[in-house]
mmCIF file with all atom_site columns, C-alpha atoms in Angstrom:
data_model
loop_
_atom_site.group_PDB
_atom_site.id
_atom_site.type_symbol
_atom_site.label_atom_id
_atom_site.label_alt_id
_atom_site.label_comp_id
_atom_site.label_asym_id
_atom_site.label_entity_id
_atom_site.label_seq_id
_atom_site.pdbx_PDB_ins_code
_atom_site.Cartn_x
_atom_site.Cartn_y
_atom_site.Cartn_z
_atom_site.occupancy
_atom_site.B_iso_or_equiv
_atom_site.pdbx_formal_charge
_atom_site.auth_seq_id
_atom_site.auth_comp_id
_atom_site.auth_asym_id
_atom_site.auth_atom_id
_atom_site.pdbx_PDB_model_num
ATOM 1   C CA . UNK X 1 1   ? -82.865 58.187 -50.554 1.00 44.00 ? 977  UNK X CA 1
ATOM 2   C CA . UNK X 1 2   ? -79.261 57.109 -50.971 1.00 47.00 ? 978  UNK X CA 1
ATOM 3   C CA . UNK X 1 3   ? -78.134 54.337 -53.312 1.00 43.00 ? 979  UNK X CA 1
ATOM 4   C CA . UNK X 1 4   ? -77.121 52.234 -50.279 1.00 42.00 ? 980  UNK X CA 1
ATOM 5   C CA . UNK X 1 5   ? -80.628 52.477 -48.825 1.00 43.00 ? 981  UNK X CA 1
ATOM 6   C CA . UNK X 1 6   ? -82.209 51.441 -52.127 1.00 41.00 ? 982  UNK X CA 1
ATOM 7   C CA . UNK X 1 7   ? -79.845 48.469 -52.464 1.00 41.00 ? 983  UNK X CA 1
ATOM 8   C CA . UNK X 1 8   ? -80.448 47.323 -48.897 1.00 42.00 ? 984  UNK X CA 1
ATOM 9   C CA . UNK X 1 9   ? -84.209 47.389 -49.380 1.00 45.00 ? 985  UNK X CA 1
ATOM 10  C CA . UNK X 1 10  ? -84.131 45.805 -52.804 1.00 44.00 ? 986  UNK X CA 1
ATOM 11  C CA . UNK X 1 11  ? -83.945 42.233 -51.555 1.00 52.00 ? 987  UNK X CA 1
ATOM 12  C CA . UNK X 1 12  ? -84.439 40.359 -48.339 1.00 71.00 ? 988  UNK X CA 1
ATOM 13  C CA . UNK X 1 13  ? -83.607 37.031 -49.924 1.00 86.00 ? 989  UNK X CA 1
ATOM 14  C CA . UNK X 1 14  ? -80.451 34.999 -49.437 1.00 93.00 ? 990  UNK X CA 1
ATOM 15  C CA . UNK X 1 15  ? -77.165 36.754 -48.658 1.00 93.00 ? 991  UNK X CA 1
ATOM 16  C CA . UNK X 1 16  ? -73.810 35.249 -49.732 1.00 92.00 ? 992  UNK X CA 1
ATOM 17  C CA . UNK X 1 17  ? -75.608 31.949 -50.250 1.00 94.00 ? 993  UNK X CA 1
ATOM 18  C CA . UNK X 1 18  ? -72.823 29.979 -51.891 1.00 94.00 ? 994  UNK X CA 1
ATOM 19  C CA . UNK X 1 19  ? -72.755 26.184 -51.877 1.00 95.00 ? 995  UNK X CA 1
ATOM 20  C CA . UNK X 1 20  ? -69.654 26.365 -49.682 1.00 96.00 ? 996  UNK X CA 1
ATOM 21  C CA . UNK X 1 21  ? -71.248 28.705 -47.104 1.00 96.00 ? 997  UNK X CA 1
ATOM 22  C CA . UNK X 1 22  ? -74.422 26.633 -47.007 1.00 96.00 ? 998  UNK X CA 1
ATOM 23  C CA . UNK X 1 23  ? -72.646 23.283 -46.524 1.00 96.00 ? 999  UNK X CA 1
ATOM 24  C CA . UNK X 1 24  ? -70.184 24.717 -44.011 1.00 96.00 ? 1000 UNK X CA 1
ATOM 25  C CA . UNK X 1 25  ? -72.978 26.262 -41.936 1.00 96.00 ? 1001 UNK X CA 1
ATOM 26  C CA . UNK X 1 26  ? -75.121 23.121 -41.949 1.00 96.00 ? 1002 UNK X CA 1
ATOM 27  C CA . UNK X 1 27  ? -72.135 20.882 -41.107 1.00 96.00 ? 1003 UNK X CA 1
ATOM 28  C CA . UNK X 1 28  ? -70.935 23.071 -38.244 1.00 95.00 ? 1004 UNK X CA 1
ATOM 29  C CA . UNK X 1 29  ? -74.448 23.230 -36.780 1.00 94.00 ? 1005 UNK X CA 1
ATOM 30  C CA . UNK X 1 30  ? -74.783 19.430 -36.983 1.00 94.00 ? 1006 UNK X CA 1
ATOM 31  C CA . UNK X 1 31  ? -71.597 19.027 -34.931 1.00 94.00 ? 1007 UNK X CA 1
ATOM 32  C CA . UNK X 1 32  ? -71.866 21.940 -32.485 1.00 93.00 ? 1008 UNK X CA 1
ATOM 33  C CA . UNK X 1 33  ? -75.517 21.625 -31.501 1.00 86.00 ? 1009 UNK X CA 1
ATOM 34  C CA . UNK X 1 34  ? -74.603 18.342 -29.804 1.00 89.00 ? 1010 UNK X CA 1
ATOM 35  C CA . UNK X 1 35  ? -71.940 19.907 -27.592 1.00 91.00 ? 1011 UNK X CA 1
ATOM 36  C CA . UNK X 1 36  ? -73.019 23.538 -27.176 1.00 86.00 ? 1012 UNK X CA 1
ATOM 37  C CA . UNK X 1 37  ? -76.283 24.742 -25.728 1.00 78.00 ? 1013 UNK X CA 1
ATOM 38  C CA . UNK X 1 38  ? -78.640 26.730 -27.912 1.00 79.00 ? 1014 UNK X CA 1
ATOM 39  C CA . UNK X 1 39  ? -79.492 30.162 -26.533 1.00 77.00 ? 1015 UNK X CA 1
ATOM 40  C CA . UNK X 1 40  ? -83.042 30.441 -27.831 1.00 84.00 ? 1016 UNK X CA 1
ATOM 41  C CA . UNK X 1 41  ? -82.612 30.169 -31.584 1.00 89.00 ? 1017 UNK X CA 1
ATOM 42  C CA . UNK X 1 42  ? -78.936 31.185 -31.540 1.00 92.00 ? 1018 UNK X CA 1
ATOM 43  C CA . UNK X 1 43  ? -75.982 28.796 -31.586 1.00 94.00 ? 1019 UNK X CA 1
ATOM 44  C CA . UNK X 1 44  ? -72.568 30.259 -30.808 1.00 92.00 ? 1020 UNK X CA 1
ATOM 45  C CA . UNK X 1 45  ? -70.113 28.996 -33.430 1.00 92.00 ? 1021 UNK X CA 1
ATOM 46  C CA . UNK X 1 46  ? -67.078 30.786 -31.992 1.00 92.00 ? 1022 UNK X CA 1
ATOM 47  C CA . UNK X 1 47  ? -66.642 33.626 -29.527 1.00 90.00 ? 1023 UNK X CA 1
ATOM 48  C CA . UNK X 1 48  ? -67.168 36.022 -32.460 1.00 94.00 ? 1024 UNK X CA 1
ATOM 49  C CA . UNK X 1 49  ? -69.642 34.189 -34.713 1.00 95.00 ? 1025 UNK X CA 1
ATOM 50  C CA . UNK X 1 50  ? -73.127 32.832 -34.210 1.00 95.00 ? 1026 UNK X CA 1
ATOM 51  C CA . UNK X 1 51  ? -75.958 31.429 -36.287 1.00 96.00 ? 1027 UNK X CA 1
ATOM 52  C CA . UNK X 1 52  ? -79.617 32.108 -35.712 1.00 96.00 ? 1028 UNK X CA 1
ATOM 53  C CA . UNK X 1 53  ? -81.767 29.434 -37.249 1.00 96.00 ? 1029 UNK X CA 1
ATOM 54  C CA . UNK X 1 54  ? -85.169 27.802 -37.228 1.00 94.00 ? 1030 UNK X CA 1
ATOM 55  C CA . UNK X 1 55  ? -88.482 27.485 -39.006 1.00 94.00 ? 1031 UNK X CA 1
ATOM 56  C CA . UNK X 1 56  ? -89.728 30.803 -37.651 1.00 93.00 ? 1032 UNK X CA 1
ATOM 57  C CA . UNK X 1 57  ? -86.650 32.845 -38.591 1.00 94.00 ? 1033 UNK X CA 1
ATOM 58  C CA . UNK X 1 58  ? -87.217 35.208 -41.509 1.00 93.00 ? 1034 UNK X CA 1
ATOM 59  C CA . UNK X 1 59  ? -84.488 36.368 -43.877 1.00 94.00 ? 1035 UNK X CA 1
ATOM 60  C CA . UNK X 1 60  ? -85.939 39.874 -43.640 1.00 91.00 ? 1036 UNK X CA 1
ATOM 61  C CA . UNK X 1 61  ? -84.172 40.031 -40.259 1.00 94.00 ? 1037 UNK X CA 1
ATOM 62  C CA . UNK X 1 62  ? -80.806 39.695 -42.030 1.00 95.00 ? 1038 UNK X CA 1
ATOM 63  C CA . UNK X 1 63  ? -81.785 42.333 -44.589 1.00 91.00 ? 1039 UNK X CA 1
ATOM 64  C CA . UNK X 1 64  ? -82.904 44.644 -41.777 1.00 90.00 ? 1040 UNK X CA 1
ATOM 65  C CA . UNK X 1 65  ? -79.595 44.235 -39.903 1.00 93.00 ? 1041 UNK X CA 1
ATOM 66  C CA . UNK X 1 66  ? -77.694 45.111 -43.089 1.00 92.00 ? 1042 UNK X CA 1
ATOM 67  C CA . UNK X 1 67  ? -79.956 48.101 -43.739 1.00 87.00 ? 1043 UNK X CA 1
ATOM 68  C CA . UNK X 1 68  ? -79.529 49.443 -40.184 1.00 91.00 ? 1044 UNK X CA 1
ATOM 69  C CA . UNK X 1 69  ? -75.770 48.898 -40.347 1.00 92.00 ? 1045 UNK X CA 1
ATOM 70  C CA . UNK X 1 70  ? -75.396 50.700 -43.685 1.00 90.00 ? 1046 UNK X CA 1
ATOM 71  C CA . UNK X 1 71  ? -77.729 53.604 -42.982 1.00 90.00 ? 1047 UNK X CA 1
ATOM 72  C CA . UNK X 1 72  ? -77.321 54.434 -39.287 1.00 93.00 ? 1048 UNK X CA 1
ATOM 73  C CA . UNK X 1 73  ? -74.667 54.629 -36.600 1.00 95.00 ? 1049 UNK X CA 1
ATOM 74  C CA . UNK X 1 74  ? -76.507 51.956 -34.570 1.00 95.00 ? 1050 UNK X CA 1
ATOM 75  C CA . UNK X 1 75  ? -74.378 48.876 -33.857 1.00 93.00 ? 1051 UNK X CA 1
ATOM 76  C CA . UNK X 1 76  ? -75.788 45.857 -35.686 1.00 94.00 ? 1052 UNK X CA 1
ATOM 77  C CA . UNK X 1 77  ? -74.265 42.421 -36.253 1.00 96.00 ? 1053 UNK X CA 1
ATOM 78  C CA . UNK X 1 78  ? -72.504 41.992 -39.593 1.00 97.00 ? 1054 UNK X CA 1
ATOM 79  C CA . UNK X 1 79  ? -74.410 39.366 -41.579 1.00 97.00 ? 1055 UNK X CA 1
ATOM 80  C CA . UNK X 1 80  ? -71.997 36.948 -43.243 1.00 97.00 ? 1056 UNK X CA 1
ATOM 81  C CA . UNK X 1 81  ? -74.575 34.780 -44.965 1.00 97.00 ? 1057 UNK X CA 1
ATOM 82  C CA . UNK X 1 82  ? -78.281 34.044 -44.817 1.00 98.00 ? 1058 UNK X CA 1
ATOM 83  C CA . UNK X 1 83  ? -80.278 31.344 -46.570 1.00 97.00 ? 1059 UNK X CA 1
ATOM 84  C CA . UNK X 1 84  ? -83.230 28.989 -46.311 1.00 96.00 ? 1060 UNK X CA 1
ATOM 85  C CA . UNK X 1 85  ? -82.794 25.213 -46.470 1.00 96.00 ? 1061 UNK X CA 1
ATOM 86  C CA . UNK X 1 86  ? -85.555 22.614 -46.140 1.00 95.00 ? 1062 UNK X CA 1
ATOM 87  C CA . UNK X 1 87  ? -87.980 24.992 -44.449 1.00 93.00 ? 1063 UNK X CA 1
ATOM 88  C CA . UNK X 1 88  ? -85.469 26.494 -41.984 1.00 95.00 ? 1064 UNK X CA 1
ATOM 89  C CA . UNK X 1 89  ? -83.771 29.857 -42.322 1.00 96.00 ? 1065 UNK X CA 1
ATOM 90  C CA . UNK X 1 90  ? -80.173 30.438 -41.230 1.00 97.00 ? 1066 UNK X CA 1
ATOM 91  C CA . UNK X 1 91  ? -78.472 33.758 -40.494 1.00 98.00 ? 1067 UNK X CA 1
ATOM 92  C CA . UNK X 1 92  ? -74.726 33.591 -39.815 1.00 98.00 ? 1068 UNK X CA 1
ATOM 93  C CA . UNK X 1 93  ? -73.502 36.798 -38.214 1.00 98.00 ? 1069 UNK X CA 1
ATOM 94  C CA . UNK X 1 94  ? -70.799 38.369 -36.119 1.00 97.00 ? 1070 UNK X CA 1
ATOM 95  C CA . UNK X 1 95  ? -71.536 38.703 -32.436 1.00 92.00 ? 1071 UNK X CA 1
ATOM 96  C CA . UNK X 1 96  ? -71.549 42.170 -30.934 1.00 90.00 ? 1072 UNK X CA 1
ATOM 97  C CA . UNK X 1 97  ? -69.742 42.237 -27.608 1.00 86.00 ? 1073 UNK X CA 1
ATOM 98  C CA . UNK X 1 98  ? -71.666 43.627 -24.697 1.00 85.00 ? 1074 UNK X CA 1
ATOM 99  C CA . UNK X 1 99  ? -74.197 42.877 -22.025 1.00 84.00 ? 1075 UNK X CA 1
ATOM 100 C CA . UNK X 1 100 ? -77.946 42.827 -22.390 1.00 85.00 ? 1076 UNK X CA 1
ATOM 101 C CA . UNK X 1 101 ? -79.363 46.069 -21.059 1.00 87.00 ? 1077 UNK X CA 1
ATOM 102 C CA . UNK X 1 102 ? -81.442 44.294 -18.425 1.00 87.00 ? 1078 UNK X CA 1
ATOM 103 C CA . UNK X 1 103 ? -78.442 42.575 -16.846 1.00 88.00 ? 1079 UNK X CA 1
ATOM 104 C CA . UNK X 1 104 ? -77.823 44.238 -13.500 1.00 90.00 ? 1080 UNK X CA 1
ATOM 105 C CA . UNK X 1 105 ? -80.390 46.971 -14.175 1.00 93.00 ? 1081 UNK X CA 1
ATOM 106 C CA . UNK X 1 106 ? -81.580 47.098 -10.565 1.00 94.00 ? 1082 UNK X CA 1
ATOM 107 C CA . UNK X 1 107 ? -77.985 47.567 -9.382  1.00 94.00 ? 1083 UNK X CA 1
ATOM 108 C CA . UNK X 1 108 ? -77.249 50.478 -11.724 1.00 94.00 ? 1084 UNK X CA 1
ATOM 109 C CA . UNK X 1 109 ? -77.097 54.047 -10.527 1.00 95.00 ? 1085 UNK X CA 1
ATOM 110 C CA . UNK X 1 110 ? -79.775 56.465 -11.698 1.00 96.00 ? 1086 UNK X CA 1
ATOM 111 C CA . UNK X 1 111 ? -77.093 58.239 -13.730 1.00 97.00 ? 1087 UNK X CA 1
ATOM 112 C CA . UNK X 1 112 ? -76.189 54.995 -15.513 1.00 94.00 ? 1088 UNK X CA 1
ATOM 113 C CA . UNK X 1 113 ? -79.849 54.175 -16.203 1.00 95.00 ? 1089 UNK X CA 1
ATOM 114 C CA . UNK X 1 114 ? -80.453 57.663 -17.568 1.00 96.00 ? 1090 UNK X CA 1
ATOM 115 C CA . UNK X 1 115 ? -77.413 57.404 -19.841 1.00 96.00 ? 1091 UNK X CA 1
ATOM 116 C CA . UNK X 1 116 ? -78.572 54.040 -21.243 1.00 94.00 ? 1092 UNK X CA 1
ATOM 117 C CA . UNK X 1 117 ? -82.127 55.253 -21.783 1.00 95.00 ? 1093 UNK X CA 1
ATOM 118 C CA . UNK X 1 118 ? -80.810 58.337 -23.584 1.00 97.00 ? 1094 UNK X CA 1
ATOM 119 C CA . UNK X 1 119 ? -78.743 56.103 -25.874 1.00 95.00 ? 1095 UNK X CA 1
ATOM 120 C CA . UNK X 1 120 ? -81.823 53.975 -26.622 1.00 94.00 ? 1096 UNK X CA 1
ATOM 121 C CA . UNK X 1 121 ? -83.900 57.087 -27.284 1.00 97.00 ? 1097 UNK X CA 1
ATOM 122 C CA . UNK X 1 122 ? -81.284 58.339 -29.746 1.00 97.00 ? 1098 UNK X CA 1
ATOM 123 C CA . UNK X 1 123 ? -81.218 54.973 -31.546 1.00 95.00 ? 1099 UNK X CA 1
ATOM 124 C CA . UNK X 1 124 ? -85.000 54.883 -31.888 1.00 96.00 ? 1100 UNK X CA 1
ATOM 125 C CA . UNK X 1 125 ? -84.956 58.478 -33.134 1.00 96.00 ? 1101 UNK X CA 1
ATOM 126 C CA . UNK X 1 126 ? -82.297 57.610 -35.715 1.00 95.00 ? 1102 UNK X CA 1
ATOM 127 C CA . UNK X 1 127 ? -84.394 54.702 -37.001 1.00 92.00 ? 1103 UNK X CA 1
ATOM 128 C CA . UNK X 1 128 ? -87.483 56.897 -37.187 1.00 92.00 ? 1104 UNK X CA 1
ATOM 129 C CA . UNK X 1 129 ? -85.568 59.425 -39.277 1.00 91.00 ? 1105 UNK X CA 1
ATOM 130 C CA . UNK X 1 130 ? -84.804 56.854 -41.973 1.00 88.00 ? 1106 UNK X CA 1
ATOM 131 C CA . UNK X 1 131 ? -86.800 57.559 -45.096 1.00 80.00 ? 1107 UNK X CA 1
ATOM 132 C CA . UNK X 1 132 ? -88.337 54.660 -47.013 1.00 72.00 ? 1108 UNK X CA 1
ATOM 133 C CA . UNK X 1 133 ? -88.099 54.571 -50.797 1.00 61.00 ? 1109 UNK X CA 1
ATOM 134 C CA . UNK X 1 134 ? -90.656 56.690 -52.616 1.00 66.00 ? 1110 UNK X CA 1
ATOM 135 C CA . UNK X 1 135 ? -94.106 55.138 -52.639 1.00 64.00 ? 1111 UNK X CA 1
ATOM 136 C CA . UNK X 1 136 ? -93.367 52.688 -49.815 1.00 62.00 ? 1112 UNK X CA 1
ATOM 137 C CA . UNK X 1 137 ? -94.418 53.111 -46.201 1.00 62.00 ? 1113 UNK X CA 1
ATOM 138 C CA . UNK X 1 138 ? -93.863 50.854 -43.217 1.00 60.00 ? 1114 UNK X CA 1
ATOM 139 C CA . UNK X 1 139 ? -93.606 47.270 -44.414 1.00 59.00 ? 1115 UNK X CA 1
ATOM 140 C CA . UNK X 1 140 ? -91.962 43.909 -43.986 1.00 58.00 ? 1116 UNK X CA 1
ATOM 141 C CA . UNK X 1 141 ? -88.987 43.587 -46.266 1.00 53.00 ? 1117 UNK X CA 1
ATOM 142 C CA . UNK X 1 142 ? -90.368 40.281 -47.603 1.00 54.00 ? 1118 UNK X CA 1
#
């Protein structure tokens, strides 16, 4: 196991949880949630940044995105900060441009569908090839 893999697994606690980042995130959410619609648990901050937040969000998701990003070629959002405040967790991350795979699926050619499914298969295979640290099997990072 590489040093990067060990470091990524080491902690699924807060990430870049400075007082400034925390206050900025909470202030921006307080303003923007009144004028921008929430998409599930995600609030778009800018065209390139979003925050996923709520009581049922787990910081292990942020740790997992960092782990996948550092140890695979799979595109994953860059996590800028992640923290818990008053029972809610917040993950501020960059948005990855693209369309959800289901958008327009029925209108795609068989060739296009096959290409997308092959890409997904390769991503799943790459994740399955990741080796956990010695003595640890499949687990939640928290």
